């Protein structure tokens, strides 16, 4: 132990290692500064300054952490003395571990049930009508009040159940607050005539205020026109000659004229409304027609938009020095603006697990808050003023970068953390996370289903629950800075991986080294980049050095992304769907369990008391200093905290959500088989084949809300086309059944099933035509005379003209439809004969071709080459043993420029058209 005068009497071990405690150490009679910056930041956060050269007070209790070891720098014979001194100084600036870096036990989990209840309440409330959500909130509030009244009664009777009652009352109050807020917001958004306009799908002309910047989405698949999407509040609207006020949040989809819309801009647009699914933040979609009339925002919104534009321009201006990748990436890393990011680089970032860096995340808020706070303390501002400066800078930062979910969470958590430090509560990361979750869900309950918010909470939870233990474990074999750098992405990856494989069933093999490689430059790019953005907007001529410094960090990040993406095996395939999630949960859970099982024990991770706590204990009764065993508390808290997020993600993926409201035709994901549905009217459809599984077909028809089947077509008698017939008949009225087969009759079990349904059975042959609603169809194959050599070639080939659903009292626009050629499993020779008998098909072409036989090679390419379809639909099972679809078929489709949609990749698919373009979407919206 060093004395107050700084004497060098600390013993030296045989391997030239000196023990260092506190701020300064001694080596060979010379004072060696361990970490001046660490000493300063620790003093700034504590609000005091340790007298120079003195030892820090010993923590109470029997456990005293061993001081870290710093290897002595000894001058060897082949080193010059001057070089040795330089190396010694550099080595002293980077200690193996900060002197007071102790692992704190996680004891502040009292708010976990509150956050969990708020999350569950928000997730449920946004999926209910406004009045029902408010009633639910009122009931929960009443329950909370009754329980709180019971607490003093139970206390007077000496019952210990009062603790449990109070533990239930507070989370119920939080859930009530969130439910009432969600119900009020939902009711406000759908108040007045806008509700009926949305439900009836009317065309409106409205005045909007943008809630987000416009961002590019996939271009129109057929016209190739650019499309942009922005969330906006509809303030005034005119529909059917009636003008009214509204407050509905609408997702506006428009052409290139919408590309420059920024947060806060006002614009006028017209288009048709379409209701969204329950739980969506926007109550409607508006497909805009023509160009908008935009009025740029003023005030703070206008100023922040100007800062973003000038910074992007400054980054592009210096692209010759920093590189094109850096110029495109820098606005995303600093301001969250990914509009300038190169597509290839964006893919590389995604494949290496660096996507979170291409947009501002919660970590950036922490860097900025810490930087401003420490700089304010450096000029000797009191802690209160320094904290106020940090919070003010954070608010400005959020406005400039746009309030995304992770940014909002980090901003709220950082502000609450500042309050906690000023109030003397100290650093309580778990409690702050729970409090920030509750506050954010009360303000914006739709965050409960946001993947960005879920991933942000999961990553932070990983850092809180696993980060310290993982850092301590890695520090046994690695230098402390490297251990900490590795622990951060590893802890976040453990917790986020089960959700990430839902979004992308692939695992970036080099995510960990890529994140470690870029971690040191991210704070530099954030802080210096924000300075560059402010200077570029105020004194443009002085922005160059700041842009170059931050651009160098962005160039390094881009280089690392491209390097790791170019390595062999950068993406590891992972099972998709539920199986992939379960497998990843098991893998991540096993990793966490191993770390807890073989990592440092909780006793070795007990933290020292803070200075304020020690002084308080000196004035009051002695505090308990025995070892803390938080393992059970940690497991319970982690389960309660992560359960709502996991449930939200799984529910969003697994629930049978309704299909898009404007669907006209759909291909059901029935595995290796066909199951097609064409809408004829509301809740009515023609069904073509049923796949091999009744449950899959029944679930798809439920999502499509089909209650009556006007015609059930069985293209041929193979099990992968008729095996799910019972699912079509289940609880539905089937008016007519038509079939084709090479045999004399249908298989007996199938014929019995169809006969018992009461539907009339008809054998299909060439020339048959019929119509239901706005859908017309004609049978082109098989010929009326002559039996086919195989069951596949006996498949019925049907040309359908699909029009929009005929709604009562609504006019149907002319030409508002598309054609589909349904080919069953017809093979190449029969396809040639079909084209010979109906040569007019070559000139007419088709919009949609159901590729024969699930894309098998024996289906041939004649129909593709002769009909030149706009879209090819392949109904095929994932990982099927037949190798469908064949590479030759896909190559011909690509060469012909035909868009391809596959059920093995996208699940159930819906199709619709507005008369000029044909669009597809996933039936479940994911």
CSV table of C-alpha atoms in Angstrom, one decimal, residues 498 501-502 574-585 650 653-655 926:
chain,number,residue,atom,x,y,z
A,498,UNK,CA,-33.2,-15.1,-31.3
A,501,UNK,CA,-33.0,-14.9,-37.0
A,502,UNK,CA,-36.6,-14.0,-37.3
A,574,UNK,CA,-29.8,-20.8,-40.3
A,575,UNK,CA,-33.2,-22.6,-40.1
A,576,UNK,CA,-36.1,-20.1,-40.6
A,577,UNK,CA,-39.3,-19.8,-38.7
A,578,UNK,CA,-40.1,-21.3,-35.4
A,579,UNK,CA,-37.5,-24.0,-35.6
A,580,UNK,CA,-34.7,-21.4,-36.2
A,581,UNK,CA,-35.9,-19.3,-33.2
A,582,UNK,CA,-36.0,-22.3,-30.9
A,583,UNK,CA,-32.6,-23.4,-32.0
A,584,UNK,CA,-31.1,-20.0,-31.5
A,585,UNK,CA,-32.7,-19.6,-28.1
A,650,UNK,CA,-43.0,-14.4,-31.4
A,653,UNK,CA,-44.4,-13.8,-36.3
A,654,UNK,CA,-46.7,-16.6,-35.4
A,655,UNK,CA,-50.1,-15.0,-35.1
A,926,UNK,CA,-44.2,-9.9,-42.6
